[in-house]
């Protein structure tokens, strides 16, 4: 209990930690950072002079939670901020929070404030009792402005790219239309373009940090008009970067479209199992697309465009090879490539 007493005594009697001096004070000022502590029993708030400046409190450094919400938090942000701060005293809670809220200054301009707090509990009681929450107050207005600007630029770029996809599709239609024999070619081209567009949407959703292979498979199935209920997916979490995801989406598009036209996905009872694994000793990754319960498979007499496209993409983008097994009970396609060719993430 001595440690608990020291924590409680520090909260009640000591203000020094909230008023840093020297290098610490200069560093906090440079980072637009102040200190805050909240009493768990009364929700009384105390802030450092740096935090008071950030929160436009003048020389006032002690105030109630209600007063803090009224003076420092914009009306629309108060309910969520109030809930977050009160949750710090919950003995069953995580005992920490990170919140962002707006503060309206005297000129009607909004400042963005971040508060990060952690609760100290008395573990000698049951249930454990919250003593106080300590943390920082930070002016993040510049960060939010940059973030919003980046998001707007990305959104505008995405609109431009989507428009370009539509223009290219229109050009293709006008170019292929006079050629009666090119009807399938036009459909194939438009399908590939649609897959590229849906893959771009997936990448944009992750701010181009990559996409997980399982999400990519589902996205391609959807873009081709297939049912994800027919596709079972298994494998360790593997993320592909933008270039690799686009290449893999083209391979998957050939597999899915062929399955919808001629293979297992052309009948309600047909199934597909897409799975991948890596060999720790050889650093090889194997991706398999295996179909079952579909129409009987007949091996083609000559290599088709889709087979050539998949083999070429796998070789160029992944340094790998593709094998095709035209088993009468269901086609199986396997890709083998080096683990080093991918950007991976394990979770």
One Martini backbone bead per residue (centre of mass of N, CA, C, O) as a GRO file, in nm:
protein
  347
    1UNK     BB    1   0.049   0.066  -0.008
    2UNK     BB    2   0.277   0.274  -0.044
    3UNK     BB    3   0.251   0.331  -0.347
    4UNK     BB    4  -0.037   0.440  -0.335
    5UNK     BB    5   0.021   0.677  -0.148
    6UNK     BB    6   0.218   0.821  -0.333
    7UNK     BB    7   0.021   0.871  -0.560
    8UNK     BB    8  -0.189   1.027  -0.393
    9UNK     BB    9   0.001   1.242  -0.280
   10UNK     BB   10   0.089   1.351  -0.556
   11UNK     BB   11  -0.193   1.454  -0.631
   12UNK     BB   12  -0.257   1.637  -0.380
   13UNK     BB   13   0.042   1.792  -0.307
   14UNK     BB   14   0.169   1.786  -0.603
   15UNK     BB   15   0.278   2.026  -0.876
   16UNK     BB   16   0.555   2.001  -1.015
   17UNK     BB   17   0.508   1.804  -1.265
   18UNK     BB   18   0.321   2.043  -1.408
   19UNK     BB   19   0.600   2.244  -1.379
   20UNK     BB   20   0.819   2.266  -1.587
   21UNK     BB   21   1.170   2.312  -1.647
   22UNK     BB   22   1.373   2.414  -1.872
   23UNK     BB   23   1.412   2.181  -2.101
   24UNK     BB   24   1.130   2.063  -2.066
   25UNK     BB   25   0.974   2.325  -2.123
   26UNK     BB   26   1.093   2.379  -2.406
   27UNK     BB   27   1.002   2.113  -2.536
   28UNK     BB   28   0.697   2.149  -2.490
   29UNK     BB   29   0.669   2.415  -2.642
   30UNK     BB   30   0.777   2.316  -2.918
   31UNK     BB   31   0.537   2.079  -2.919
   32UNK     BB   32   0.269   2.176  -2.805
   33UNK     BB   33   0.289   2.081  -2.485
   34UNK     BB   34   0.102   1.953  -2.212
   35UNK     BB   35  -0.022   1.899  -1.883
   36UNK     BB   36  -0.231   1.638  -1.718
   37UNK     BB   37  -0.475   1.598  -1.444
   38UNK     BB   38  -0.707   1.354  -1.289
   39UNK     BB   39  -0.940   1.310  -1.056
   40UNK     BB   40  -1.123   1.025  -0.991
   41UNK     BB   41  -1.340   1.130  -0.771
   42UNK     BB   42  -1.394   1.449  -0.898
   43UNK     BB   43  -1.278   1.550  -1.183
   44UNK     BB   44  -1.041   1.718  -1.137
   45UNK     BB   45  -0.849   1.962  -1.312
   46UNK     BB   46  -0.497   1.976  -1.406
   47UNK     BB   47  -0.268   2.215  -1.546
   48UNK     BB   48  -0.035   2.343  -1.715
   49UNK     BB   49   0.079   2.629  -1.850
   50UNK     BB   50   0.097   2.514  -2.133
   51UNK     BB   51  -0.194   2.400  -2.141
   52UNK     BB   52  -0.339   2.667  -2.086
   53UNK     BB   53  -0.251   2.799  -2.351
   54UNK     BB   54  -0.371   2.590  -2.545
   55UNK     BB   55  -0.675   2.626  -2.395
   56UNK     BB   56  -0.732   2.928  -2.325
   57UNK     BB   57  -0.695   2.987  -1.981
   58UNK     BB   58  -0.454   3.132  -1.908
   59UNK     BB   59  -0.391   3.113  -1.555
   60UNK     BB   60  -0.568   2.869  -1.545
   61UNK     BB   61  -0.521   2.525  -1.384
   62UNK     BB   62  -0.811   2.486  -1.239
   63UNK     BB   63  -1.087   2.250  -1.303
   64UNK     BB   64  -1.366   2.127  -1.393
   65UNK     BB   65  -1.512   1.922  -1.610
   66UNK     BB   66  -1.744   2.109  -1.690
   67UNK     BB   67  -1.563   2.357  -1.746
   68UNK     BB   68  -1.384   2.226  -1.956
   69UNK     BB   69  -1.604   2.162  -2.164
   70UNK     BB   70  -1.713   2.456  -2.196
   71UNK     BB   71  -1.420   2.603  -2.262
   72UNK     BB   72  -1.254   2.364  -2.453
   73UNK     BB   73  -1.516   2.237  -2.596
   74UNK     BB   74  -1.690   2.174  -2.849
   75UNK     BB   75  -2.013   2.104  -2.853
   76UNK     BB   76  -2.007   1.841  -3.047
   77UNK     BB   77  -1.754   1.712  -2.860
   78UNK     BB   78  -1.851   1.665  -2.562
   79UNK     BB   79  -1.976   1.382  -2.523
   80UNK     BB   80  -1.723   1.214  -2.604
   81UNK     BB   81  -1.524   1.346  -2.406
   82UNK     BB   82  -1.676   1.279  -2.147
   83UNK     BB   83  -1.674   0.970  -2.177
   84UNK     BB   84  -1.366   0.932  -2.193
   85UNK     BB   85  -1.291   1.058  -1.914
   86UNK     BB   86  -1.481   0.879  -1.732
   87UNK     BB   87  -1.356   0.596  -1.817
   88UNK     BB   88  -1.091   0.612  -1.641
   89UNK     BB   89  -1.254   0.504  -1.365
   90UNK     BB   90  -1.294   0.226  -1.470
   91UNK     BB   91  -1.216  -0.084  -1.335
   92UNK     BB   92  -1.284  -0.239  -1.628
   93UNK     BB   93  -1.100  -0.078  -1.784
   94UNK     BB   94  -0.807   0.037  -1.955
   95UNK     BB   95  -0.700   0.331  -1.852
   96UNK     BB   96  -0.726   0.481  -2.143
   97UNK     BB   97  -0.680   0.774  -2.369
   98UNK     BB   98  -0.758   0.910  -2.709
   99UNK     BB   99  -0.832   1.246  -2.797
  100UNK     BB  100  -1.027   1.455  -3.022
  101UNK     BB  101  -1.077   1.817  -3.035
  102UNK     BB  102  -1.249   2.118  -3.040
  103UNK     BB  103  -1.146   2.468  -3.033
  104UNK     BB  104  -1.288   2.782  -2.984
  105UNK     BB  105  -1.197   3.082  -3.049
  106UNK     BB  106  -1.242   3.426  -3.040
  107UNK     BB  107  -1.256   3.419  -3.378
  108UNK     BB  108  -1.394   3.127  -3.459
  109UNK     BB  109  -1.167   2.933  -3.455
  110UNK     BB  110  -1.022   2.617  -3.501
  111UNK     BB  111  -0.886   2.393  -3.274
  112UNK     BB  112  -0.675   2.111  -3.232
  113UNK     BB  113  -0.705   1.859  -2.975
  114UNK     BB  114  -0.492   1.648  -2.775
  115UNK     BB  115  -0.563   1.369  -2.549
  116UNK     BB  116  -0.346   1.182  -2.321
  117UNK     BB  117  -0.436   0.909  -2.095
  118UNK     BB  118  -0.350   0.761  -1.768
  119UNK     BB  119  -0.427   0.525  -1.524
  120UNK     BB  120  -0.412   0.500  -1.169
  121UNK     BB  121  -0.416   0.214  -0.963
  122UNK     BB  122  -0.546   0.036  -0.686
  123UNK     BB  123  -0.446  -0.299  -0.642
  124UNK     BB  124  -0.544  -0.334  -0.323
  125UNK     BB  125  -0.824  -0.343  -0.446
  126UNK     BB  126  -1.181  -0.469  -0.455
  127UNK     BB  127  -1.199  -0.322  -0.681
  128UNK     BB  128  -1.018  -0.135  -0.845
  129UNK     BB  129  -0.886   0.194  -0.789
  130UNK     BB  130  -0.894   0.506  -0.893
  131UNK     BB  131  -0.677   0.787  -0.867
  132UNK     BB  132  -0.545   0.880  -1.154
  133UNK     BB  133  -0.485   1.092  -1.447
  134UNK     BB  134  -0.223   1.105  -1.686
  135UNK     BB  135  -0.089   1.361  -1.926
  136UNK     BB  136  -0.155   1.514  -2.242
  137UNK     BB  137  -0.143   1.824  -2.430
  138UNK     BB  138  -0.221   1.894  -2.784
  139UNK     BB  139  -0.146   2.076  -3.069
  140UNK     BB  140  -0.299   1.956  -3.395
  141UNK     BB  141  -0.371   2.154  -3.626
  142UNK     BB  142  -0.146   2.107  -3.837
  143UNK     BB  143  -0.190   1.804  -3.870
  144UNK     BB  144  -0.487   1.816  -3.964
  145UNK     BB  145  -0.442   1.997  -4.208
  146UNK     BB  146  -0.254   1.803  -4.357
  147UNK     BB  147  -0.442   1.557  -4.356
  148UNK     BB  148  -0.678   1.688  -4.508
  149UNK     BB  149  -0.515   1.766  -4.758
  150UNK     BB  150  -0.431   1.479  -4.836
  151UNK     BB  151  -0.717   1.360  -4.860
  152UNK     BB  152  -0.808   1.551  -5.087
  153UNK     BB  153  -0.592   1.472  -5.293
  154UNK     BB  154  -0.663   1.173  -5.305
  155UNK     BB  155  -0.957   1.210  -5.387
  156UNK     BB  156  -0.899   1.362  -5.652
  157UNK     BB  157  -0.723   1.141  -5.777
  158UNK     BB  158  -0.938   0.921  -5.776
  159UNK     BB  159  -1.134   1.063  -5.965
  160UNK     BB  160  -0.941   1.083  -6.203
  161UNK     BB  161  -0.891   0.780  -6.240
  162UNK     BB  162  -1.187   0.697  -6.281
  163UNK     BB  163  -1.225   0.871  -6.533
  164UNK     BB  164  -1.006   0.728  -6.699
  165UNK     BB  165  -1.139   0.454  -6.706
  166UNK     BB  166  -1.392   0.555  -6.859
  167UNK     BB  167  -1.244   0.658  -7.110
  168UNK     BB  168  -1.106   0.393  -7.193
  169UNK     BB  169  -1.369   0.235  -7.225
  170UNK     BB  170  -1.483   0.414  -7.451
  171UNK     BB  171  -1.253   0.373  -7.652
  172UNK     BB  172  -1.279   0.066  -7.673
  173UNK     BB  173  -1.566   0.057  -7.781
  174UNK     BB  174  -1.510   0.223  -8.041
  175UNK     BB  175  -1.279   0.033  -8.148
  176UNK     BB  176  -1.436  -0.257  -8.138
  177UNK     BB  177  -1.720  -0.231  -8.278
  178UNK     BB  178  -1.648  -0.286  -8.592
  179UNK     BB  179  -1.563  -0.572  -8.469
  180UNK     BB  180  -1.728  -0.860  -8.459
  181UNK     BB  181  -1.488  -1.055  -8.355
  182UNK     BB  182  -1.440  -0.856  -8.084
  183UNK     BB  183  -1.646  -0.906  -7.856
  184UNK     BB  184  -1.473  -1.066  -7.647
  185UNK     BB  185  -1.244  -0.862  -7.630
  186UNK     BB  186  -1.411  -0.636  -7.508
  187UNK     BB  187  -1.506  -0.786  -7.255
  188UNK     BB  188  -1.225  -0.850  -7.145
  189UNK     BB  189  -1.120  -0.563  -7.127
  190UNK     BB  190  -1.343  -0.452  -6.939
  191UNK     BB  191  -1.290  -0.653  -6.709
  192UNK     BB  192  -0.998  -0.569  -6.649
  193UNK     BB  193  -1.063  -0.274  -6.591
  194UNK     BB  194  -1.254  -0.329  -6.352
  195UNK     BB  195  -1.041  -0.465  -6.175
  196UNK     BB  196  -0.852  -0.226  -6.156
  197UNK     BB  197  -1.058  -0.038  -6.022
  198UNK     BB  198  -1.115  -0.213  -5.766
  199UNK     BB  199  -0.819  -0.220  -5.671
  200UNK     BB  200  -0.790   0.081  -5.634
  201UNK     BB  201  -1.003   0.102  -5.411
  202UNK     BB  202  -0.854  -0.073  -5.207
  203UNK     BB  203  -0.595   0.098  -5.193
  204UNK     BB  204  -0.732   0.367  -5.116
  205UNK     BB  205  -0.852   0.263  -4.844
  206UNK     BB  206  -0.526   0.221  -4.752
  207UNK     BB  207  -0.348   0.454  -4.861
  208UNK     BB  208  -0.140   0.276  -5.025
  209UNK     BB  209  -0.034   0.025  -4.814
  210UNK     BB  210  -0.203  -0.198  -4.922
  211UNK     BB  211  -0.314  -0.552  -4.957
  212UNK     BB  212  -0.487  -0.817  -4.880
  213UNK     BB  213  -0.535  -1.113  -5.034
  214UNK     BB  214  -0.824  -1.179  -4.938
  215UNK     BB  215  -0.944  -0.905  -5.031
  216UNK     BB  216  -0.866  -0.929  -5.327
  217UNK     BB  217  -1.030  -1.176  -5.399
  218UNK     BB  218  -1.310  -1.064  -5.327
  219UNK     BB  219  -1.295  -0.819  -5.518
  220UNK     BB  220  -1.272  -0.979  -5.785
  221UNK     BB  221  -1.526  -1.145  -5.764
  222UNK     BB  222  -1.716  -0.901  -5.759
  223UNK     BB  223  -1.621  -0.761  -6.030
  224UNK     BB  224  -1.713  -1.038  -6.194
  225UNK     BB  225  -1.997  -1.145  -6.059
  226UNK     BB  226  -1.948  -1.319  -5.821
  227UNK     BB  227  -1.945  -1.559  -5.549
  228UNK     BB  228  -1.810  -1.575  -5.227
  229UNK     BB  229  -1.960  -1.840  -5.132
  230UNK     BB  230  -1.773  -2.027  -5.337
  231UNK     BB  231  -1.521  -1.912  -5.168
  232UNK     BB  232  -1.235  -2.042  -5.018
  233UNK     BB  233  -1.015  -1.898  -4.767
  234UNK     BB  234  -0.656  -1.956  -4.709
  235UNK     BB  235  -0.409  -1.804  -4.493
  236UNK     BB  236  -0.178  -1.602  -4.427
  237UNK     BB  237  -0.107  -1.285  -4.367
  238UNK     BB  238  -0.096  -1.097  -4.682
  239UNK     BB  239   0.079  -0.821  -4.813
  240UNK     BB  240   0.042  -0.603  -5.086
  241UNK     BB  241   0.149  -0.396  -5.290
  242UNK     BB  242   0.044  -0.210  -5.544
  243UNK     BB  243   0.188  -0.360  -5.776
  244UNK     BB  244   0.118  -0.651  -5.684
  245UNK     BB  245  -0.191  -0.623  -5.669
  246UNK     BB  246  -0.237  -0.566  -5.967
  247UNK     BB  247  -0.111  -0.824  -6.074
  248UNK     BB  248  -0.286  -1.027  -5.910
  249UNK     BB  249  -0.563  -0.930  -6.019
  250UNK     BB  250  -0.514  -1.037  -6.309
  251UNK     BB  251  -0.492  -1.331  -6.235
  252UNK     BB  252  -0.763  -1.357  -6.085
  253UNK     BB  253  -0.943  -1.271  -6.319
  254UNK     BB  254  -0.890  -1.519  -6.494
  255UNK     BB  255  -0.990  -1.730  -6.292
  256UNK     BB  256  -1.276  -1.621  -6.238
  257UNK     BB  257  -1.390  -1.588  -6.528
  258UNK     BB  258  -1.350  -1.886  -6.606
  259UNK     BB  259  -1.528  -2.004  -6.379
  260UNK     BB  260  -1.792  -1.857  -6.463
  261UNK     BB  261  -1.802  -1.973  -6.758
  262UNK     BB  262  -1.671  -2.298  -6.713
  263UNK     BB  263  -1.666  -2.361  -6.413
  264UNK     BB  264  -1.758  -2.386  -6.087
  265UNK     BB  265  -1.909  -2.089  -6.098
  266UNK     BB  266  -2.137  -2.188  -6.319
  267UNK     BB  267  -2.244  -2.342  -6.062
  268UNK     BB  268  -2.396  -2.365  -5.758
  269UNK     BB  269  -2.213  -2.627  -5.651
  270UNK     BB  270  -1.963  -2.486  -5.687
  271UNK     BB  271  -1.606  -2.473  -5.595
  272UNK     BB  272  -1.348  -2.278  -5.418
  273UNK     BB  273  -0.990  -2.299  -5.337
  274UNK     BB  274  -0.799  -2.049  -5.175
  275UNK     BB  275  -0.443  -2.084  -5.121
  276UNK     BB  276  -0.156  -2.036  -4.889
  277UNK     BB  277   0.207  -2.087  -4.859
  278UNK     BB  278   0.515  -2.131  -4.673
  279UNK     BB  279   0.861  -2.205  -4.697
  280UNK     BB  280   1.105  -2.174  -4.469
  281UNK     BB  281   1.355  -2.303  -4.620
  282UNK     BB  282   1.294  -2.185  -4.933
  283UNK     BB  283   1.108  -1.921  -4.953
  284UNK     BB  284   0.837  -2.032  -5.064
  285UNK     BB  285   0.542  -1.952  -5.242
  286UNK     BB  286   0.208  -2.096  -5.247
  287UNK     BB  287  -0.052  -2.068  -5.489
  288UNK     BB  288  -0.400  -2.185  -5.486
  289UNK     BB  289  -0.644  -2.288  -5.743
  290UNK     BB  290  -0.935  -2.483  -5.657
  291UNK     BB  291  -1.168  -2.689  -5.821
  292UNK     BB  292  -1.521  -2.799  -5.765
  293UNK     BB  293  -1.826  -2.926  -5.873
  294UNK     BB  294  -1.810  -2.902  -6.176
  295UNK     BB  295  -1.754  -2.922  -6.474
  296UNK     BB  296  -1.598  -3.091  -6.692
  297UNK     BB  297  -1.262  -3.111  -6.770
  298UNK     BB  298  -1.084  -2.979  -7.057
  299UNK     BB  299  -0.808  -2.984  -7.224
  300UNK     BB  300  -0.654  -2.773  -7.406
  301UNK     BB  301  -0.499  -2.763  -7.720
  302UNK     BB  302  -0.427  -2.462  -7.650
  303UNK     BB  303  -0.288  -2.176  -7.559
  304UNK     BB  304  -0.418  -1.919  -7.398
  305UNK     BB  305  -0.437  -1.595  -7.309
  306UNK     BB  306  -0.465  -1.637  -7.000
  307UNK     BB  307  -0.219  -1.818  -6.959
  308UNK     BB  308  -0.009  -1.620  -7.069
  309UNK     BB  309  -0.070  -1.387  -6.877
  310UNK     BB  310  -0.012  -1.528  -6.607
  311UNK     BB  311   0.279  -1.618  -6.668
  312UNK     BB  312   0.394  -1.336  -6.724
  313UNK     BB  313   0.326  -1.193  -6.460
  314UNK     BB  314   0.467  -1.389  -6.266
  315UNK     BB  315   0.753  -1.352  -6.386
  316UNK     BB  316   0.783  -1.037  -6.374
  317UNK     BB  317   0.659  -0.963  -6.074
  318UNK     BB  318   0.763  -1.255  -5.907
  319UNK     BB  319   0.959  -1.472  -6.027
  320UNK     BB  320   0.762  -1.700  -6.137
  321UNK     BB  321   0.536  -1.982  -6.157
  322UNK     BB  322   0.290  -2.166  -6.359
  323UNK     BB  323   0.049  -2.424  -6.294
  324UNK     BB  324  -0.153  -2.663  -6.487
  325UNK     BB  325  -0.450  -2.859  -6.386
  326UNK     BB  326  -0.672  -3.061  -6.593
  327UNK     BB  327  -0.885  -3.186  -6.413
  328UNK     BB  328  -1.193  -3.324  -6.453
  329UNK     BB  329  -1.288  -3.229  -6.148
  330UNK     BB  330  -1.075  -2.980  -6.154
  331UNK     BB  331  -0.910  -2.705  -6.164
  332UNK     BB  332  -0.550  -2.633  -6.111
  333UNK     BB  333  -0.369  -2.351  -5.978
  334UNK     BB  334  -0.015  -2.273  -5.949
  335UNK     BB  335   0.201  -2.065  -5.752
  336UNK     BB  336   0.556  -1.978  -5.761
  337UNK     BB  337   0.740  -1.781  -5.516
  338UNK     BB  338   0.919  -1.554  -5.357
  339UNK     BB  339   0.923  -1.413  -5.047
  340UNK     BB  340   1.098  -1.154  -5.137
  341UNK     BB  341   0.872  -1.034  -5.347
  342UNK     BB  342   0.729  -0.952  -5.077
  343UNK     BB  343   0.514  -0.767  -4.879
  344UNK     BB  344   0.483  -0.837  -4.539
  345UNK     BB  345   0.244  -0.946  -4.275
  346UNK     BB  346   0.223  -1.017  -3.928
  347UNK     BB  347  -0.069  -1.105  -3.687
   0.00000   0.00000   0.00000
